[in-house]
Amino acid sequence: MNGITKGRPLLALSIISFFLSSTAVWADFPMAGGNAQRTSRVDIAGPTSTPEIRWERPLGVPGISDTQPIVDKEGNIYATASPVKAKSWKGPGAPSVVLVSFTPDGTERWRYVYRWDHTKPEFQGTWSQLSVPVIVGERVIIGHRYGVLRGLDRKTGKLCWERDLSPGLDPITSTPVADQDGSIYVHCRDIPTIMKIDGASGETIWTHHFVDNEAGHTSSPTLSADEKTLYIGRTAADISYIYAVNTDDGLFKWSWSAPTGRGHSFSWPIPVLGPTGQIYMQDEELGHLYAIRDSGHTHAEQWSLKRDGRDAPRLGAVSEIGYFGAYIHGNSNQPVVFS
Protein backbone atom coordinates (compact mmCIF):
# COMPACT_ATOMS: atom_id res chain seq x y z
CA MET A 1 0.00 0.00 0.00
CA ASN A 2 2.52 2.66 1.17
CA GLY A 3 0.54 5.69 0.00
CA ILE A 4 -0.66 4.25 -3.29
CA THR A 5 -4.07 3.51 -1.87
CA LYS A 6 -4.38 6.58 0.33
CA GLY A 7 -7.95 7.75 -0.15
CA ARG A 8 -8.57 4.95 -2.66
CA PRO A 9 -9.79 1.53 -1.52
CA LEU A 10 -8.24 -1.53 -3.11
CA LEU A 11 -10.53 -3.37 -5.46
CA ALA A 12 -11.72 -6.71 -4.18
CA LEU A 13 -13.30 -9.81 -5.70
CA SER A 14 -16.16 -11.29 -3.68
CA ILE A 15 -17.70 -14.71 -4.14
CA ILE A 16 -21.28 -14.80 -2.92
CA SER A 17 -22.30 -18.38 -2.23
CA PHE A 18 -25.54 -20.12 -1.42
CA PHE A 19 -23.85 -23.43 -0.59
CA LEU A 20 -20.85 -24.43 1.49
CA SER A 21 -20.40 -27.95 0.13
CA SER A 22 -16.92 -29.05 -0.94
CA THR A 23 -18.53 -30.90 -3.86
CA ALA A 24 -19.76 -27.75 -5.58
CA VAL A 25 -20.37 -27.92 -9.31
CA TRP A 26 -19.08 -24.95 -11.29
CA ALA A 27 -20.56 -23.52 -14.46
CA ASP A 28 -18.18 -23.14 -17.38
CA PHE A 29 -18.29 -19.37 -18.08
CA PRO A 30 -15.27 -18.72 -20.36
CA MET A 31 -16.26 -15.32 -21.79
CA ALA A 32 -18.62 -12.41 -21.25
CA GLY A 33 -22.14 -13.80 -21.55
CA GLY A 34 -20.87 -17.30 -20.81
CA ASN A 35 -20.83 -18.48 -24.42
CA ALA A 36 -20.36 -17.26 -27.98
CA GLN A 37 -24.09 -16.49 -28.27
CA ARG A 38 -23.81 -14.25 -25.13
CA THR A 39 -26.96 -15.72 -23.53
CA SER A 40 -25.59 -15.39 -19.94
CA ARG A 41 -27.34 -18.65 -19.16
CA VAL A 42 -25.84 -21.59 -17.24
CA ASP A 43 -27.29 -25.00 -16.34
CA ILE A 44 -26.81 -24.56 -12.60
CA ALA A 45 -29.55 -23.41 -10.25
CA GLY A 46 -29.26 -20.04 -8.59
CA PRO A 47 -29.82 -19.28 -4.90
CA THR A 48 -33.18 -20.11 -3.35
CA SER A 49 -32.30 -18.66 0.04
CA THR A 50 -30.32 -15.70 1.32
CA PRO A 51 -26.74 -16.11 0.03
CA GLU A 52 -23.57 -15.62 2.05
CA ILE A 53 -20.17 -14.16 1.20
CA ARG A 54 -17.99 -17.23 0.93
CA TRP A 55 -14.71 -15.34 0.55
CA GLU A 56 -13.35 -11.98 -0.54
CA ARG A 57 -9.90 -11.17 -1.91
CA PRO A 58 -8.23 -7.83 -2.78
CA LEU A 59 -7.06 -7.45 -6.36
CA GLY A 60 -4.23 -5.13 -5.35
CA VAL A 61 -5.05 -2.14 -7.56
CA PRO A 62 -6.71 1.10 -6.42
CA GLY A 63 -9.28 2.28 -8.95
CA ILE A 64 -12.04 0.55 -10.89
CA SER A 65 -13.04 -2.92 -12.04
CA ASP A 66 -15.82 -2.69 -14.60
CA THR A 67 -15.49 -6.03 -16.37
CA GLN A 68 -17.07 -9.28 -15.23
CA PRO A 69 -14.96 -12.20 -13.98
CA ILE A 70 -14.99 -15.46 -15.94
CA VAL A 71 -14.79 -19.07 -14.71
CA ASP A 72 -13.20 -22.16 -16.27
CA LYS A 73 -14.45 -25.76 -16.05
CA GLU A 74 -12.43 -26.39 -12.88
CA GLY A 75 -14.00 -23.41 -11.12
CA ASN A 76 -10.89 -21.21 -11.36
CA ILE A 77 -11.79 -17.52 -11.56
CA TYR A 78 -10.16 -14.78 -13.65
CA ALA A 79 -10.75 -11.12 -12.77
CA THR A 80 -9.25 -7.82 -13.95
CA ALA A 81 -8.65 -4.53 -12.17
CA SER A 82 -7.60 -1.11 -13.48
CA PRO A 83 -6.28 2.05 -11.80
CA VAL A 84 -7.51 5.60 -11.88
CA LYS A 85 -6.78 7.85 -14.83
CA ALA A 86 -3.07 8.15 -15.52
CA LYS A 87 -3.35 11.94 -15.30
CA SER A 88 -4.40 11.75 -11.65
CA TRP A 89 -2.07 8.94 -10.61
CA LYS A 90 -0.49 9.81 -7.23
CA GLY A 91 1.30 6.62 -6.28
CA PRO A 92 5.05 5.95 -6.51
CA GLY A 93 6.19 4.15 -9.62
CA ALA A 94 4.16 3.33 -12.71
CA PRO A 95 0.44 2.51 -12.54
CA SER A 96 -0.60 -0.99 -13.53
CA VAL A 97 -3.50 -3.17 -14.59
CA VAL A 98 -3.83 -6.74 -13.39
CA LEU A 99 -5.44 -10.03 -14.36
CA VAL A 100 -5.64 -12.30 -11.32
CA SER A 101 -6.65 -15.98 -11.23
CA PHE A 102 -8.07 -17.58 -8.08
CA THR A 103 -8.97 -21.16 -7.22
CA PRO A 104 -12.59 -21.83 -6.18
CA ASP A 105 -11.62 -21.47 -2.52
CA GLY A 106 -10.03 -18.04 -3.06
CA THR A 107 -6.35 -19.04 -3.25
CA GLU A 108 -4.44 -16.88 -5.72
CA ARG A 109 -3.07 -19.03 -8.56
CA TRP A 110 -1.20 -16.33 -10.45
CA ARG A 111 -1.19 -12.62 -11.22
CA TYR A 112 -0.37 -10.91 -14.51
CA VAL A 113 0.69 -7.27 -14.09
CA TYR A 114 1.16 -4.75 -16.89
CA ARG A 115 2.72 -1.34 -16.16
CA TRP A 116 3.13 1.64 -18.46
CA ASP A 117 4.89 5.00 -18.47
CA HIS A 118 2.21 7.40 -17.25
CA THR A 119 4.48 10.40 -17.82
CA LYS A 120 4.22 10.14 -21.62
CA PRO A 121 1.87 12.78 -23.08
CA GLU A 122 -0.13 10.22 -25.08
CA PHE A 123 -1.17 8.46 -21.87
CA GLN A 124 -2.23 11.57 -19.99
CA GLY A 125 -5.87 11.68 -18.96
CA THR A 126 -6.63 8.20 -20.27
CA TRP A 127 -7.93 5.09 -18.58
CA SER A 128 -5.90 1.93 -18.82
CA GLN A 129 -8.20 -1.04 -18.56
CA LEU A 130 -8.43 -4.61 -19.73
CA SER A 131 -11.30 -6.22 -21.59
CA VAL A 132 -13.25 -9.11 -20.11
CA PRO A 133 -10.89 -12.11 -20.38
CA VAL A 134 -11.69 -14.96 -22.78
CA ILE A 135 -10.60 -18.57 -22.25
CA VAL A 136 -9.50 -20.36 -25.43
CA GLY A 137 -8.08 -23.82 -24.76
CA GLU A 138 -4.97 -23.32 -22.63
CA ARG A 139 -4.91 -19.54 -23.22
CA VAL A 140 -6.56 -16.62 -21.50
CA ILE A 141 -6.92 -13.71 -23.94
CA ILE A 142 -7.21 -10.08 -22.82
CA GLY A 143 -7.46 -6.83 -24.75
CA HIS A 144 -5.80 -3.68 -23.45
CA ARG A 145 -7.10 -0.13 -23.55
CA TYR A 146 -4.11 0.88 -25.69
CA GLY A 147 -4.83 -1.58 -28.51
CA VAL A 148 -2.66 -4.54 -27.46
CA LEU A 149 -4.05 -8.08 -27.39
CA ARG A 150 -2.30 -10.63 -25.16
CA GLY A 151 -2.48 -14.39 -24.80
CA LEU A 152 -1.50 -15.84 -21.40
CA ASP A 153 -1.00 -19.43 -20.27
CA ARG A 154 -4.19 -20.36 -18.43
CA LYS A 155 -2.38 -22.39 -15.75
CA THR A 156 0.59 -20.12 -15.02
CA GLY A 157 -0.32 -16.62 -16.26
CA LYS A 158 2.87 -16.50 -18.33
CA LEU A 159 2.71 -14.22 -21.40
CA CYS A 160 2.71 -16.42 -24.51
CA TRP A 161 2.16 -13.81 -27.22
CA GLU A 162 1.04 -10.22 -27.75
CA ARG A 163 -0.24 -8.30 -30.75
CA ASP A 164 -0.49 -4.55 -31.21
CA LEU A 165 -3.71 -4.15 -33.19
CA SER A 166 -3.64 -0.36 -33.31
CA PRO A 167 -1.24 1.99 -35.13
CA GLY A 168 -1.97 4.52 -32.40
CA LEU A 169 -3.62 4.05 -29.02
CA ASP A 170 -7.09 3.00 -30.19
CA PRO A 171 -8.55 0.94 -27.33
CA ILE A 172 -9.81 -2.61 -27.23
CA THR A 173 -12.80 -1.75 -25.06
CA SER A 174 -14.97 -4.65 -26.20
CA THR A 175 -14.63 -8.24 -25.08
CA PRO A 176 -13.46 -10.72 -27.75
CA VAL A 177 -15.60 -13.75 -28.53
CA ALA A 178 -14.15 -17.23 -29.09
CA ASP A 179 -15.34 -20.12 -31.24
CA GLN A 180 -14.97 -23.85 -30.61
CA ASP A 181 -12.00 -24.09 -32.99
CA GLY A 182 -9.90 -21.79 -30.80
CA SER A 183 -10.19 -18.62 -32.85
CA ILE A 184 -11.12 -15.26 -31.39
CA TYR A 185 -12.80 -12.23 -32.97
CA VAL A 186 -11.73 -8.80 -31.78
CA HIS A 187 -11.54 -5.15 -32.84
CA CYS A 188 -10.21 -1.78 -31.68
CA ARG A 189 -12.89 0.79 -31.01
CA ASP A 190 -12.07 3.52 -33.54
CA ILE A 191 -10.57 1.39 -36.31
CA PRO A 192 -13.13 0.21 -38.93
CA THR A 193 -12.00 -3.43 -38.93
CA ILE A 194 -12.64 -6.67 -37.09
CA MET A 195 -10.08 -9.46 -36.97
CA LYS A 196 -10.13 -13.25 -36.62
CA ILE A 197 -7.08 -14.40 -34.68
CA ASP A 198 -5.71 -17.80 -33.74
CA GLY A 199 -6.01 -17.97 -29.95
CA ALA A 200 -3.03 -20.29 -29.49
CA SER A 201 -0.48 -18.33 -31.55
CA GLY A 202 -1.92 -14.82 -31.94
CA GLU A 203 -1.61 -15.04 -35.73
CA THR A 204 -4.18 -13.20 -37.88
CA ILE A 205 -6.50 -15.44 -39.92
CA TRP A 206 -8.36 -12.60 -41.66
CA THR A 207 -9.18 -8.91 -41.29
CA HIS A 208 -12.56 -7.52 -42.31
CA HIS A 209 -12.88 -3.82 -43.21
CA PHE A 210 -16.33 -2.43 -42.46
CA VAL A 211 -18.01 -1.31 -45.68
CA ASP A 212 -18.75 2.18 -44.30
CA ASN A 213 -14.99 2.74 -43.75
CA GLU A 214 -15.81 5.15 -40.92
CA ALA A 215 -14.08 5.30 -37.53
CA GLY A 216 -17.40 4.79 -35.74
CA HIS A 217 -17.99 2.81 -32.57
CA THR A 218 -18.54 -0.93 -32.46
CA SER A 219 -19.93 -3.35 -29.87
CA SER A 220 -18.47 -6.64 -28.74
CA PRO A 221 -19.10 -9.42 -31.30
CA THR A 222 -21.42 -12.43 -31.01
CA LEU A 223 -21.48 -15.70 -32.96
CA SER A 224 -24.42 -17.60 -34.41
CA ALA A 225 -25.20 -21.06 -33.00
CA ASP A 226 -23.41 -22.77 -35.91
CA GLU A 227 -20.54 -20.22 -35.61
CA LYS A 228 -20.76 -19.44 -39.33
CA THR A 229 -21.82 -15.83 -38.80
CA LEU A 230 -20.48 -13.05 -36.62
CA TYR A 231 -22.90 -10.34 -35.49
CA ILE A 232 -21.78 -6.98 -34.20
CA GLY A 233 -23.53 -3.72 -33.32
CA ARG A 234 -22.13 -0.65 -34.98
CA THR A 235 -22.71 3.12 -35.05
CA ALA A 236 -20.99 5.19 -37.73
CA ALA A 237 -21.86 8.44 -39.51
CA ASP A 238 -24.90 8.79 -37.19
CA ILE A 239 -26.38 5.49 -38.42
CA SER A 240 -26.64 2.42 -36.17
CA TYR A 241 -27.01 -1.10 -37.45
CA ILE A 242 -26.41 -4.79 -36.86
CA TYR A 243 -23.60 -6.02 -39.08
CA ALA A 244 -23.06 -9.67 -40.16
CA VAL A 245 -19.77 -11.21 -41.34
CA ASN A 246 -18.98 -14.70 -42.64
CA THR A 247 -16.60 -16.31 -40.12
CA ASP A 248 -14.97 -18.64 -42.68
CA ASP A 249 -13.54 -15.96 -44.96
CA GLY A 250 -14.35 -12.62 -43.29
CA LEU A 251 -16.64 -11.47 -46.11
CA PHE A 252 -19.57 -9.12 -45.55
CA LYS A 253 -22.97 -10.81 -45.39
CA TRP A 254 -25.56 -8.13 -44.58
CA SER A 255 -26.41 -5.17 -42.36
CA TRP A 256 -29.69 -4.05 -40.82
CA SER A 257 -30.58 -0.59 -39.54
CA ALA A 258 -33.56 0.44 -37.42
CA PRO A 259 -36.34 1.93 -39.61
CA THR A 260 -36.27 5.25 -37.77
CA GLY A 261 -32.66 5.74 -38.88
CA ARG A 262 -30.77 8.25 -36.76
CA GLY A 263 -30.76 8.71 -33.01
CA HIS A 264 -29.93 5.10 -32.13
CA SER A 265 -26.75 3.61 -30.72
CA PHE A 266 -25.86 -0.05 -31.16
CA SER A 267 -22.22 0.35 -30.16
CA TRP A 268 -22.52 -0.37 -26.42
CA PRO A 269 -25.00 -3.27 -25.97
CA ILE A 270 -23.82 -6.69 -27.16
CA PRO A 271 -26.03 -8.71 -29.57
CA VAL A 272 -27.61 -11.73 -27.84
CA LEU A 273 -28.81 -14.85 -29.65
CA GLY A 274 -32.19 -16.36 -28.84
CA PRO A 275 -32.91 -20.11 -28.61
CA THR A 276 -34.30 -20.23 -32.16
CA GLY A 277 -31.62 -18.03 -33.72
CA GLN A 278 -33.14 -14.57 -33.49
CA ILE A 279 -30.71 -11.72 -32.76
CA TYR A 280 -31.72 -9.45 -29.88
CA MET A 281 -30.27 -5.95 -29.89
CA GLN A 282 -31.18 -3.24 -27.41
CA ASP A 283 -30.67 0.42 -28.23
CA GLU A 284 -28.34 2.23 -25.83
CA GLU A 285 -29.86 5.65 -26.45
CA LEU A 286 -33.58 4.85 -26.56
CA GLY A 287 -33.85 1.55 -24.69
CA HIS A 288 -35.77 -0.05 -27.58
CA LEU A 289 -35.37 -3.79 -28.15
CA TYR A 290 -35.23 -5.34 -31.63
CA ALA A 291 -35.43 -8.98 -32.70
CA ILE A 292 -33.86 -9.73 -36.09
CA ARG A 293 -34.25 -13.03 -37.93
CA ASP A 294 -31.31 -14.33 -39.97
CA SER A 295 -32.39 -17.16 -42.26
CA GLY A 296 -29.00 -17.54 -43.93
CA HIS A 297 -29.77 -15.85 -47.24
CA THR A 298 -32.14 -13.15 -46.00
CA HIS A 299 -32.70 -11.21 -42.82
CA ALA A 300 -35.56 -9.10 -41.51
CA GLU A 301 -36.92 -7.46 -38.40
CA GLN A 302 -39.07 -9.99 -36.56
CA TRP A 303 -40.45 -7.52 -34.05
CA SER A 304 -39.53 -4.45 -32.02
CA LEU A 305 -40.53 -3.21 -28.59
CA LYS A 306 -40.25 0.52 -28.03
CA ARG A 307 -40.34 1.82 -24.48
CA ASP A 308 -40.73 5.28 -23.03
CA GLY A 309 -37.21 5.42 -21.67
CA ARG A 310 -33.55 5.35 -22.55
CA ASP A 311 -30.28 3.51 -22.09
CA ALA A 312 -29.67 -0.25 -21.99
CA PRO A 313 -27.37 -2.69 -20.20
CA ARG A 314 -24.25 -3.76 -22.04
CA LEU A 315 -25.28 -7.40 -21.89
CA GLY A 316 -28.75 -8.84 -21.55
CA ALA A 317 -29.67 -12.48 -20.97
CA VAL A 318 -32.01 -14.88 -22.73
CA SER A 319 -33.80 -18.15 -21.99
CA GLU A 320 -37.00 -19.91 -23.09
CA ILE A 321 -38.90 -17.45 -20.89
CA GLY A 322 -37.72 -14.36 -22.74
CA TYR A 323 -35.09 -11.65 -22.98
CA PHE A 324 -33.94 -10.08 -19.71
CA GLY A 325 -32.84 -6.47 -19.99
CA ALA A 326 -33.28 -3.04 -18.45
CA TYR A 327 -33.87 0.57 -19.40
CA ILE A 328 -34.06 3.92 -17.63
CA HIS A 329 -37.55 5.25 -17.09
CA GLY A 330 -37.52 8.72 -15.57
CA ASN A 331 -34.75 8.70 -12.98
CA SER A 332 -34.82 5.00 -12.14
CA ASN A 333 -33.38 1.94 -13.82
CA GLN A 334 -36.13 -0.57 -14.63
CA PRO A 335 -35.33 -4.29 -14.92
CA VAL A 336 -37.69 -5.91 -17.39
CA VAL A 337 -38.36 -9.27 -19.00
CA PHE A 338 -39.35 -9.11 -22.66
CA SER A 339 -41.19 -12.38 -23.33
Coordinates of N, CA, C and O in Angstrom, one line a residue, residues 26-31 70-78 101-104 109-110 135 137 140 154-155:
W26 N -19.3 -26.3 -10.7 CA -19.1 -24.9 -11.3 C -19.6 -24.9 -12.7 O -19.3 -25.8 -13.5
A27 N -20.2 -23.8 -13.1 CA -20.6 -23.5 -14.5 C -19.3 -23.1 -15.3 O -18.5 -22.3 -14.8
D28 N -19.2 -23.6 -16.5 CA -18.2 -23.1 -17.4 C -18.6 -21.8 -18.0 O -19.6 -21.7 -18.7
F29 N -17.9 -20.7 -17.7 CA -18.3 -19.4 -18.1 C -17.0 -18.7 -18.7 O -16.4 -17.8 -18.0
P30 N -16.6 -19.1 -19.9 CA -15.3 -18.7 -20.4 C -15.2 -17.4 -21.0 O -14.1 -17.0 -21.5
M31 N -16.3 -16.6 -21.1 CA -16.3 -15.3 -21.8 C -17.5 -14.5 -21.3 O -18.3 -15.1 -20.6
I70 N -14.6 -14.3 -15.2 CA -15.0 -15.5 -15.9 C -14.5 -16.7 -15.1 O -13.7 -16.6 -14.2
V71 N -15.1 -17.8 -15.5 CA -14.8 -19.1 -14.7 C -14.5 -20.2 -15.7 O -15.2 -20.4 -16.7
D72 N -13.5 -21.0 -15.4 CA -13.2 -22.2 -16.3 C -13.9 -23.4 -15.7 O -14.6 -23.4 -14.7
K73 N -13.7 -24.5 -16.4 CA -14.5 -25.8 -16.0 C -14.1 -26.3 -14.7 O -14.8 -27.0 -14.1
E74 N -12.9 -25.9 -14.2 CA -12.4 -26.4 -12.9 C -12.9 -25.4 -11.8 O -12.6 -25.7 -10.6
G75 N -13.6 -24.4 -12.1 CA -14.0 -23.4 -11.1 C -13.0 -22.3 -10.8 O -13.2 -21.5 -9.9
N76 N -11.9 -22.3 -11.5 CA -10.9 -21.2 -11.4 C -11.5 -19.9 -11.9 O -12.1 -19.9 -13.0
I77 N -11.2 -18.8 -11.2 CA -11.8 -17.5 -11.6 C -10.7 -16.6 -12.1 O -9.6 -16.6 -11.6
Y78 N -11.1 -15.7 -13.0 CA -10.2 -14.8 -13.7 C -10.8 -13.4 -13.6 O -11.9 -13.2 -14.1
S101 N -5.9 -14.7 -11.2 CA -6.6 -16.0 -11.2 C -6.7 -16.6 -9.8 O -5.6 -16.6 -9.1
F102 N -7.9 -17.0 -9.4 CA -8.1 -17.6 -8.1 C -8.6 -19.0 -8.2 O -9.4 -19.3 -9.2
T103 N -8.3 -19.9 -7.3 CA -9.0 -21.2 -7.2 C -10.4 -21.0 -6.7 O -10.7 -19.9 -6.1
P104 N -11.2 -22.0 -6.7 CA -12.6 -21.8 -6.2 C -12.6 -21.4 -4.7 O -13.6 -20.8 -4.3
R109 N -3.9 -18.1 -7.7 CA -3.1 -19.0 -8.6 C -1.9 -18.3 -9.2 O -0.8 -18.7 -9.2
W110 N -2.2 -17.2 -9.8 CA -1.2 -16.3 -10.5 C -1.8 -14.9 -10.7 O -3.0 -14.7 -10.6
I135 N -11.4 -17.3 -22.3 CA -10.6 -18.6 -22.3 C -10.7 -19.3 -23.6 O -11.8 -19.5 -24.1
G137 N -9.0 -22.7 -25.0 CA -8.1 -23.8 -24.8 C -7.2 -23.6 -23.5 O -7.7 -23.3 -22.4
V140 N -5.6 -17.7 -21.9 CA -6.6 -16.6 -21.5 C -6.2 -15.4 -22.3 O -5.1 -14.9 -22.3
R154 N -3.1 -20.3 -19.4 CA -4.2 -20.4 -18.4 C -3.8 -20.9 -17.1 O -4.3 -20.5 -16.0
K155 N -2.8 -21.8 -17.0 CA -2.4 -22.4 -15.8 C -1.4 -21.6 -15.0 O -1.3 -21.6 -13.8

